[in-house]
Structure formats: structure tokens, C-alpha cells
Amino acid sequence: MIINGKEIYTEQFGTENDHAILYLHGGPGESCFDFAQHQGQRLGRNFHVVMLDQRGVCRSEVIQDNEPFGLMDIVADCEEIRQTLRISKWSVIGHSFGGYLALLYSWHYPDAVNKVIFEGPTFDFTVTSRALLTKTAALALKYGKDELAQQCLKLRDSKAEPIELTEGYMALSNGLEDSRMEIYRYNNESHTDTSKYSEDEWEHFYDRSEIHYNRLRREGRIFEPLFDKLSGISVPMLMINGLHDPVACDVHRHFFLQNTDKGRIITFTGSGHTPHYEEPDRFAEEVRKFLLEG
């Protein structure tokens, strides 16, 4: 689909009806691939589900060096997709960084949104990075990497700028090597089948996503906290959290409840950062109940 002059990869599930959903993936620079696999058919039974690889990500057209691109371009793309598909209003599900985008989109286009679901969201990269460093330190101690744990805690407690915290976490967490995904994942029983694309294709997709992330990092707007915008959203909101997820940490839950009149939280005890595939049946059912209730 050509959106604002760029080829944006989209997938749709279900049939066109009055209950449309926009799904926004995390990252920056992940993909809608795993959500489509685990939730496309499940949610498509009741809803018209629209998901995309955000501009420049994975299967969408690469961002060129000389073209302008920033955070608000992703938000504008979402609205252009809605208008192109002639959807009057839709609900939005945002996972991780997609929660950040879902909040921005709902803030800028309130008349386009019915309800919002935040799945393990971040509304502040600084807060999230410190929580991630805390969990990385705990895992480092578990695996006998005492020096790595000390480095994580030192950075967490420092006065580093948001970008330094984020980049520092990413570098230090690599020290966990094969155990790194334990930061995010708790339930390993559900798997995503990536065989649709070859290893070379995935490598090519990830190269595009790296450009996407680097451009957003360079712009810097992703490091601006959004907690204050929660109070400006008037539609019902639901936060779905994994009990073992460090991203949507206690600080996020506190501000969400404090700043929303129509917000509530559901905690999935068997999940980490990705309830949509760690507990897929329950996720689909909670989404269905929330979006279809009066």
C-alpha cells in the first residue's frame, strides 16, 4: 500500500465491519510478523484487524539517506491508512514502543479512536531503560556475570541522558549472550514460525529496521516522556501487562492509573513482555471483551 509516498507493508484479517483495530508493533524497528501469526486469525473472528510494518521497517520500503523521516511520520502514516481504507473509527493496540505510538496517535487524532489497548507499553524510554538494566543485572548475577551486573546497576543509577541509558542497556544486555531473551520472555511454550522468509531475507529486513531506528534515535523525539499525555485521552484504555515484564514497570503502571479516568490494568501472570504470543488465547479473549463491551 502506498502511503504518503512510501510503500508500507500491511496485513488485514477478518472482514470489513464496524469493529476495526489498528495494531502498532514495538521496537523501534520490530515488525507485525509475530502478532499476525499469533493474533491475526484469533482477533479476525470478531474484528477487522489492520497491521503494518512501520515506515522503513522489515517488509516496508527502505528509508533513503536523503529523505526526511521522523516520529510523527509514523503517526501520519497510521491516519493515512485509516482514510485510505475508509475506516470511520478504529481501536488501537500498541505493543511496547507501539504503545508510545498508540498514545501519540490517539492524542493527535482523538476523533479517529474508539478505544486503546497498551500491551507492555513504554511511555518513557528513560524509565524503561532503568527497569531493563535492573532485570539485566539480576540475570547477570544468576549466570555468574558479576561484573556485568555491576556495570548495569552503575549505569541505571547514573545521571546519563536518555539516549545513553537506552544505548548502554542495549550494549550491556548483549553480555547475557544466549540468555538475553530472558529479559523479555517468560513463557517459552509458544513459538513464532519465521520460515516464511529465508535467513537472507530476514537479514535484509533487519538492515532496513536498523535504518529506521537510527533515524528515530538521531531525531531524538522518541526520548521525550509522554506520561502527561495520558490525561488527555478521553476514550477507554486498557493496559495488558505481563507479570514478568520489565518494560511496562511499576512506574508506568502508577502513572497510567494516576493519569487516566477510563484506564484499567490486567496482569497476565504467565507472561513477560509479549502476552500476545506467550498467552495468545487469553490475550485475544481479553481484547475481545474490552472492545465489544458497552
mmCIF file of C-alpha atoms in Angstrom:
data_model
loop_
_atom_site.group_PDB
_atom_site.id
_atom_site.type_symbol
_atom_site.label_atom_id
_atom_site.label_comp_id
_atom_site.label_asym_id
_atom_site.label_seq_id
_atom_site.Cartn_x
_atom_site.Cartn_y
_atom_site.Cartn_z
ATOM 1 C CA MET A 1 0.000 0.000 0.000
ATOM 2 C CA ILE A 2 1.395 3.410 -0.986
ATOM 3 C CA ILE A 3 1.023 5.735 1.995
ATOM 4 C CA ASN A 4 2.385 9.287 1.938
ATOM 5 C CA GLY A 5 4.588 8.365 -1.000
ATOM 6 C CA LYS A 6 6.103 5.215 0.551
ATOM 7 C CA GLU A 7 5.307 1.520 0.190
ATOM 8 C CA ILE A 8 4.026 0.407 3.587
ATOM 9 C CA TYR A 9 3.580 -3.318 4.171
ATOM 10 C CA THR A 10 0.143 -4.029 5.629
ATOM 11 C CA GLU A 11 -1.830 -7.127 6.533
ATOM 12 C CA GLN A 12 -5.541 -7.355 7.189
ATOM 13 C CA PHE A 13 -7.535 -10.079 8.936
ATOM 14 C CA GLY A 14 -11.235 -10.623 9.336
ATOM 15 C CA THR A 15 -13.803 -8.821 7.249
ATOM 16 C CA GLU A 16 -14.670 -5.166 6.981
ATOM 17 C CA ASN A 17 -17.055 -4.289 9.783
ATOM 18 C CA ASP A 18 -17.755 -1.669 12.410
ATOM 19 C CA HIS A 19 -15.097 -3.067 14.757
ATOM 20 C CA ALA A 20 -11.726 -2.199 13.244
ATOM 21 C CA ILE A 21 -8.372 -2.490 15.023
ATOM 22 C CA LEU A 22 -5.012 -0.936 14.198
ATOM 23 C CA TYR A 23 -2.021 -2.855 15.584
ATOM 24 C CA LEU A 24 1.250 -0.988 16.157
ATOM 25 C CA HIS A 25 4.384 -3.068 16.730
ATOM 26 C CA GLY A 26 7.281 -2.206 19.005
ATOM 27 C CA GLY A 27 10.993 -1.723 18.592
ATOM 28 C CA PRO A 28 11.606 0.773 17.229
ATOM 29 C CA GLY A 29 12.066 -1.427 14.195
ATOM 30 C CA GLU A 30 10.326 -4.695 15.012
ATOM 31 C CA SER A 31 7.554 -5.987 12.744
ATOM 32 C CA CYS A 32 3.916 -7.027 12.847
ATOM 33 C CA PHE A 33 5.029 -10.542 11.786
ATOM 34 C CA ASP A 34 4.651 -12.299 15.148
ATOM 35 C CA PHE A 35 1.411 -10.524 16.056
ATOM 36 C CA ALA A 36 -0.088 -11.533 12.715
ATOM 37 C CA GLN A 37 0.872 -15.150 13.314
ATOM 38 C CA HIS A 38 -0.473 -15.374 16.854
ATOM 39 C CA GLN A 39 -3.393 -12.925 16.797
ATOM 40 C CA GLY A 40 -4.437 -12.346 13.185
ATOM 41 C CA GLN A 41 -6.848 -15.267 12.949
ATOM 42 C CA ARG A 42 -7.877 -15.120 16.602
ATOM 43 C CA LEU A 43 -8.888 -11.452 16.510
ATOM 44 C CA GLY A 44 -10.085 -11.694 12.920
ATOM 45 C CA ARG A 45 -13.063 -13.740 14.121
ATOM 46 C CA ASN A 46 -14.628 -10.605 15.596
ATOM 47 C CA PHE A 47 -12.737 -7.648 14.155
ATOM 48 C CA HIS A 48 -11.289 -6.112 11.034
ATOM 49 C CA VAL A 49 -7.621 -6.146 12.050
ATOM 50 C CA VAL A 50 -5.135 -3.895 10.255
ATOM 51 C CA MET A 51 -1.427 -4.184 10.987
ATOM 52 C CA LEU A 52 1.673 -2.784 9.354
ATOM 53 C CA ASP A 53 5.419 -2.816 9.312
ATOM 54 C CA GLN A 54 6.005 0.851 10.099
ATOM 55 C CA ARG A 55 7.687 3.072 7.543
ATOM 56 C CA GLY A 56 11.105 1.664 6.672
ATOM 57 C CA VAL A 57 10.683 -1.449 8.836
ATOM 58 C CA CYS A 58 11.279 -5.012 7.585
ATOM 59 C CA ARG A 59 8.926 -5.533 4.643
ATOM 60 C CA SER A 60 8.103 -1.858 4.105
ATOM 61 C CA GLU A 61 10.097 0.289 1.698
ATOM 62 C CA VAL A 62 13.520 1.296 2.989
ATOM 63 C CA ILE A 63 14.121 4.858 4.186
ATOM 64 C CA GLN A 64 16.659 6.583 1.951
ATOM 65 C CA ASP A 65 19.519 8.663 3.345
ATOM 66 C CA ASN A 66 18.291 11.898 1.785
ATOM 67 C CA GLU A 67 14.596 11.650 2.639
ATOM 68 C CA PRO A 68 13.060 13.295 5.696
ATOM 69 C CA PHE A 69 11.775 10.906 8.345
ATOM 70 C CA GLY A 70 10.801 11.249 11.977
ATOM 71 C CA LEU A 71 8.492 10.024 14.702
ATOM 72 C CA MET A 72 5.439 11.955 13.536
ATOM 73 C CA ASP A 73 5.713 10.439 10.058
ATOM 74 C CA ILE A 74 4.721 7.080 11.572
ATOM 75 C CA VAL A 75 1.725 8.684 13.257
ATOM 76 C CA ALA A 76 0.731 10.406 9.997
ATOM 77 C CA ASP A 77 1.049 7.106 8.112
ATOM 78 C CA CYS A 78 -1.431 5.484 10.501
ATOM 79 C CA GLU A 79 -4.009 8.182 9.857
ATOM 80 C CA GLU A 80 -3.463 7.992 6.094
ATOM 81 C CA ILE A 81 -4.019 4.223 6.220
ATOM 82 C CA ARG A 82 -7.304 4.750 8.084
ATOM 83 C CA GLN A 83 -8.502 7.216 5.485
ATOM 84 C CA THR A 84 -7.335 5.060 2.578
ATOM 85 C CA LEU A 85 -9.261 2.080 3.960
ATOM 86 C CA ARG A 86 -12.288 4.329 4.637
ATOM 87 C CA ILE A 87 -12.470 3.278 8.268
ATOM 88 C CA SER A 88 -14.520 5.836 10.187
ATOM 89 C CA LYS A 89 -13.039 4.954 13.605
ATOM 90 C CA TRP A 90 -10.904 2.167 14.953
ATOM 91 C CA SER A 91 -9.405 0.953 18.187
ATOM 92 C CA VAL A 92 -5.643 0.832 18.577
ATOM 93 C CA ILE A 93 -3.422 -1.867 20.098
ATOM 94 C CA GLY A 94 0.164 -0.784 20.742
ATOM 95 C CA HIS A 95 2.868 -3.163 21.928
ATOM 96 C CA SER A 96 5.990 -1.803 23.668
ATOM 97 C CA PHE A 97 7.183 1.181 21.566
ATOM 98 C CA GLY A 98 3.915 0.696 19.694
ATOM 99 C CA GLY A 99 2.231 1.786 22.929
ATOM 100 C CA TYR A 100 4.179 5.039 22.709
ATOM 101 C CA LEU A 101 2.909 5.447 19.138
ATOM 102 C CA ALA A 102 -0.644 4.487 20.086
ATOM 103 C CA LEU A 103 -0.693 7.217 22.715
ATOM 104 C CA LEU A 104 0.653 9.793 20.270
ATOM 105 C CA TYR A 105 -1.814 8.761 17.580
ATOM 106 C CA SER A 106 -4.752 8.911 19.989
ATOM 107 C CA TRP A 107 -3.587 12.328 21.197
ATOM 108 C CA HIS A 108 -3.337 13.790 17.697
ATOM 109 C CA TYR A 109 -6.376 12.066 16.159
ATOM 110 C CA PRO A 110 -8.902 11.665 19.009
ATOM 111 C CA ASP A 111 -11.888 11.561 16.674
ATOM 112 C CA ALA A 112 -10.457 8.507 14.904
ATOM 113 C CA VAL A 113 -10.152 6.307 18.005
ATOM 114 C CA ASN A 114 -12.742 4.203 19.824
ATOM 115 C CA LYS A 115 -10.571 2.553 22.481
ATOM 116 C CA VAL A 116 -6.872 1.971 23.168
ATOM 117 C CA ILE A 117 -5.059 -1.140 24.381
ATOM 118 C CA PHE A 118 -1.473 -0.833 25.567
ATOM 119 C CA GLU A 119 0.424 -4.131 25.690
ATOM 120 C CA GLY A 120 3.605 -3.872 27.765
ATOM 121 C CA PRO A 121 3.992 -0.229 26.721
ATOM 122 C CA THR A 122 6.735 2.282 27.225
ATOM 123 C CA PHE A 123 5.757 5.914 27.639
ATOM 124 C CA ASP A 124 9.249 6.977 28.709
ATOM 125 C CA PHE A 125 12.455 5.396 27.394
ATOM 126 C CA THR A 126 14.423 6.593 30.415
ATOM 127 C CA VAL A 127 12.145 4.834 32.897
ATOM 128 C CA THR A 128 12.042 1.697 30.754
ATOM 129 C CA SER A 129 15.810 1.599 30.255
ATOM 130 C CA ARG A 130 16.428 1.759 34.007
ATOM 131 C CA ALA A 131 13.965 -1.081 34.598
ATOM 132 C CA LEU A 132 15.604 -3.138 31.847
ATOM 133 C CA LEU A 133 19.027 -2.532 33.372
ATOM 134 C CA THR A 134 17.702 -3.752 36.721
ATOM 135 C CA LYS A 135 16.480 -7.014 35.204
ATOM 136 C CA THR A 136 19.666 -7.441 33.163
ATOM 137 C CA ALA A 137 21.686 -7.081 36.361
ATOM 138 C CA ALA A 138 19.563 -9.733 38.086
ATOM 139 C CA LEU A 139 20.055 -12.165 35.202
ATOM 140 C CA ALA A 140 23.773 -11.393 35.087
ATOM 141 C CA LEU A 141 24.067 -12.375 38.759
ATOM 142 C CA LYS A 142 22.045 -15.519 38.053
ATOM 143 C CA TYR A 143 24.591 -16.565 35.432
ATOM 144 C CA GLY A 144 27.662 -15.576 37.420
ATOM 145 C CA LYS A 145 28.422 -12.411 35.467
ATOM 146 C CA ASP A 146 29.064 -10.197 38.475
ATOM 147 C CA GLU A 147 30.984 -7.501 36.615
ATOM 148 C CA LEU A 148 28.197 -7.157 34.054
ATOM 149 C CA ALA A 149 25.673 -6.801 36.882
ATOM 150 C CA GLN A 150 27.720 -4.028 38.469
ATOM 151 C CA GLN A 151 28.001 -2.191 35.149
ATOM 152 C CA CYS A 152 24.223 -2.368 34.678
ATOM 153 C CA LEU A 153 23.481 -1.003 38.136
ATOM 154 C CA LYS A 154 26.082 1.747 37.788
ATOM 155 C CA LEU A 155 24.506 2.951 34.554
ATOM 156 C CA ARG A 156 20.987 2.614 35.976
ATOM 157 C CA ASP A 157 21.844 4.862 38.931
ATOM 158 C CA SER A 158 23.747 7.414 36.882
ATOM 159 C CA LYS A 159 22.514 10.737 35.527
ATOM 160 C CA ALA A 160 23.037 9.612 31.945
ATOM 161 C CA GLU A 161 20.946 11.165 29.188
ATOM 162 C CA PRO A 162 18.017 9.091 27.853
ATOM 163 C CA ILE A 163 19.871 8.071 24.706
ATOM 164 C CA GLU A 164 22.909 6.997 26.760
ATOM 165 C CA LEU A 165 20.714 4.860 29.008
ATOM 166 C CA THR A 166 18.993 3.238 26.045
ATOM 167 C CA GLU A 167 22.153 2.586 24.077
ATOM 168 C CA GLY A 168 24.005 1.495 27.199
ATOM 169 C CA TYR A 169 21.311 -1.008 28.070
ATOM 170 C CA MET A 170 21.379 -2.459 24.562
ATOM 171 C CA ALA A 171 25.147 -2.895 24.674
ATOM 172 C CA LEU A 172 25.262 -4.332 28.194
ATOM 173 C CA SER A 173 22.346 -6.717 27.678
ATOM 174 C CA ASN A 174 24.266 -8.354 24.847
ATOM 175 C CA GLY A 175 26.612 -9.577 27.564
ATOM 176 C CA LEU A 176 23.935 -12.125 28.506
ATOM 177 C CA GLU A 177 24.540 -13.758 25.114
ATOM 178 C CA ASP A 178 22.111 -16.659 24.541
ATOM 179 C CA SER A 179 20.208 -15.781 27.715
ATOM 180 C CA ARG A 180 19.360 -12.245 26.603
ATOM 181 C CA MET A 181 15.756 -13.000 25.651
ATOM 182 C CA GLU A 182 15.075 -13.973 29.258
ATOM 183 C CA ILE A 183 14.862 -10.243 29.878
ATOM 184 C CA TYR A 184 11.655 -10.176 27.863
ATOM 185 C CA ARG A 185 10.231 -13.661 27.638
ATOM 186 C CA TYR A 186 8.822 -15.760 30.472
ATOM 187 C CA ASN A 187 6.711 -18.399 28.727
ATOM 188 C CA ASN A 188 8.707 -20.277 26.078
ATOM 189 C CA GLU A 189 5.987 -22.767 25.123
ATOM 190 C CA SER A 190 4.648 -20.657 22.249
ATOM 191 C CA HIS A 191 6.889 -20.060 19.241
ATOM 192 C CA THR A 192 6.809 -17.887 16.140
ATOM 193 C CA ASP A 193 7.480 -19.718 12.877
ATOM 194 C CA THR A 194 9.810 -17.487 10.865
ATOM 195 C CA SER A 195 10.318 -19.947 7.988
ATOM 196 C CA LYS A 196 8.122 -17.922 5.620
ATOM 197 C CA TYR A 197 11.252 -15.923 4.829
ATOM 198 C CA SER A 198 14.828 -17.097 4.373
ATOM 199 C CA GLU A 199 17.687 -16.098 6.672
ATOM 200 C CA ASP A 200 18.973 -13.775 3.946
ATOM 201 C CA GLU A 201 15.569 -12.121 3.671
ATOM 202 C CA TRP A 202 15.340 -11.627 7.428
ATOM 203 C CA GLU A 203 18.838 -10.134 7.444
ATOM 204 C CA HIS A 204 17.757 -7.738 4.702
ATOM 205 C CA PHE A 205 14.621 -6.832 6.681
ATOM 206 C CA TYR A 206 16.637 -6.165 9.840
ATOM 207 C CA ASP A 207 19.009 -3.899 7.901
ATOM 208 C CA ARG A 208 16.024 -1.758 6.943
ATOM 209 C CA SER A 209 14.796 -1.709 10.540
ATOM 210 C CA GLU A 210 18.198 -0.576 11.768
ATOM 211 C CA ILE A 211 17.992 2.439 9.460
ATOM 212 C CA HIS A 212 14.510 3.177 10.830
ATOM 213 C CA TYR A 213 15.743 3.037 14.419
ATOM 214 C CA ASN A 214 18.900 5.047 13.753
ATOM 215 C CA ARG A 215 16.890 7.820 12.122
ATOM 216 C CA LEU A 216 14.489 7.995 15.054
ATOM 217 C CA ARG A 217 17.373 7.967 17.502
ATOM 218 C CA ARG A 218 19.090 10.764 15.615
ATOM 219 C CA GLU A 219 15.921 12.860 15.624
ATOM 220 C CA GLY A 220 15.590 12.295 19.375
ATOM 221 C CA ARG A 221 11.833 12.747 19.798
ATOM 222 C CA ILE A 222 11.368 9.136 20.911
ATOM 223 C CA PHE A 223 13.220 10.019 24.120
ATOM 224 C CA GLU A 224 10.593 12.566 25.186
ATOM 225 C CA PRO A 225 8.350 11.199 28.004
ATOM 226 C CA LEU A 226 4.628 11.012 27.271
ATOM 227 C CA PHE A 227 3.130 10.386 30.716
ATOM 228 C CA ASP A 228 1.461 13.811 30.695
ATOM 229 C CA LYS A 229 -0.464 12.967 27.523
ATOM 230 C CA LEU A 230 -2.343 10.097 29.174
ATOM 231 C CA SER A 231 -4.688 12.541 30.909
ATOM 232 C CA GLY A 232 -5.649 13.984 27.523
ATOM 233 C CA ILE A 233 -7.099 10.721 26.204
ATOM 234 C CA SER A 234 -10.840 10.552 26.838
ATOM 235 C CA VAL A 235 -11.627 7.110 25.394
ATOM 236 C CA PRO A 236 -11.479 3.879 27.439
ATOM 237 C CA MET A 237 -7.969 2.465 27.805
ATOM 238 C CA LEU A 238 -6.686 -0.939 28.866
ATOM 239 C CA MET A 239 -3.119 -1.865 29.779
ATOM 240 C CA ILE A 240 -2.234 -5.546 29.394
ATOM 241 C CA ASN A 241 0.925 -6.372 31.331
ATOM 242 C CA GLY A 242 2.960 -9.490 31.732
ATOM 243 C CA LEU A 243 3.806 -10.052 35.392
ATOM 244 C CA HIS A 244 7.451 -10.687 34.442
ATOM 245 C CA ASP A 245 7.801 -7.750 32.024
ATOM 246 C CA PRO A 246 10.332 -5.046 32.963
ATOM 247 C CA VAL A 247 9.327 -2.671 30.150
ATOM 248 C CA ALA A 248 5.940 -1.576 31.488
ATOM 249 C CA CYS A 249 7.335 -1.365 35.002
ATOM 250 C CA ASP A 250 5.774 -0.144 38.272
ATOM 251 C CA VAL A 251 6.382 3.488 37.300
ATOM 252 C CA HIS A 252 4.406 3.033 34.090
ATOM 253 C CA ARG A 253 1.549 1.343 35.894
ATOM 254 C CA HIS A 254 1.473 4.085 38.548
ATOM 255 C CA PHE A 255 1.314 6.937 36.039
ATOM 256 C CA PHE A 256 -1.211 5.095 33.883
ATOM 257 C CA LEU A 257 -3.648 4.695 36.761
ATOM 258 C CA GLN A 258 -2.947 8.161 38.139
ATOM 259 C CA ASN A 259 -3.458 9.966 34.814
ATOM 260 C CA THR A 260 -6.410 8.103 33.312
ATOM 261 C CA ASP A 261 -10.079 8.322 34.241
ATOM 262 C CA LYS A 262 -11.035 5.406 31.995
ATOM 263 C CA GLY A 263 -7.961 3.222 32.314
ATOM 264 C CA ARG A 264 -7.554 -0.185 33.858
ATOM 265 C CA ILE A 265 -4.824 -2.827 34.003
ATOM 266 C CA ILE A 266 -4.921 -6.592 33.502
ATOM 267 C CA THR A 267 -1.859 -8.602 34.505
ATOM 268 C CA PHE A 268 -1.001 -11.880 32.776
ATOM 269 C CA THR A 269 0.826 -13.994 35.347
ATOM 270 C CA GLY A 270 2.267 -16.373 32.750
ATOM 271 C CA SER A 271 3.818 -13.734 30.512
ATOM 272 C CA GLY A 272 6.798 -11.482 30.143
ATOM 273 C CA HIS A 273 6.851 -8.677 27.582
ATOM 274 C CA THR A 274 4.690 -10.355 24.913
ATOM 275 C CA PRO A 275 1.346 -11.661 26.229
ATOM 276 C CA HIS A 276 0.024 -11.722 22.656
ATOM 277 C CA TYR A 277 2.082 -14.833 21.969
ATOM 278 C CA GLU A 278 3.003 -16.054 25.459
ATOM 279 C CA GLU A 279 -0.691 -16.384 26.383
ATOM 280 C CA PRO A 280 -2.365 -15.906 22.977
ATOM 281 C CA ASP A 281 -5.819 -17.312 23.720
ATOM 282 C CA ARG A 282 -6.273 -15.252 26.856
ATOM 283 C CA PHE A 283 -4.922 -12.159 25.107
ATOM 284 C CA ALA A 284 -7.441 -12.479 22.290
ATOM 285 C CA GLU A 285 -10.281 -13.039 24.759
ATOM 286 C CA GLU A 286 -9.390 -10.011 26.900
ATOM 287 C CA VAL A 287 -9.119 -7.841 23.798
ATOM 288 C CA ARG A 288 -12.458 -9.122 22.543
ATOM 289 C CA LYS A 289 -14.211 -8.455 25.856
ATOM 290 C CA PHE A 290 -12.761 -4.972 26.249
ATOM 291 C CA LEU A 291 -13.516 -3.813 22.713
ATOM 292 C CA LEU A 292 -17.026 -5.267 22.484
ATOM 293 C CA GLU A 293 -18.282 -4.215 25.908
ATOM 294 C CA GLY A 294 -20.562 -1.192 26.039
#
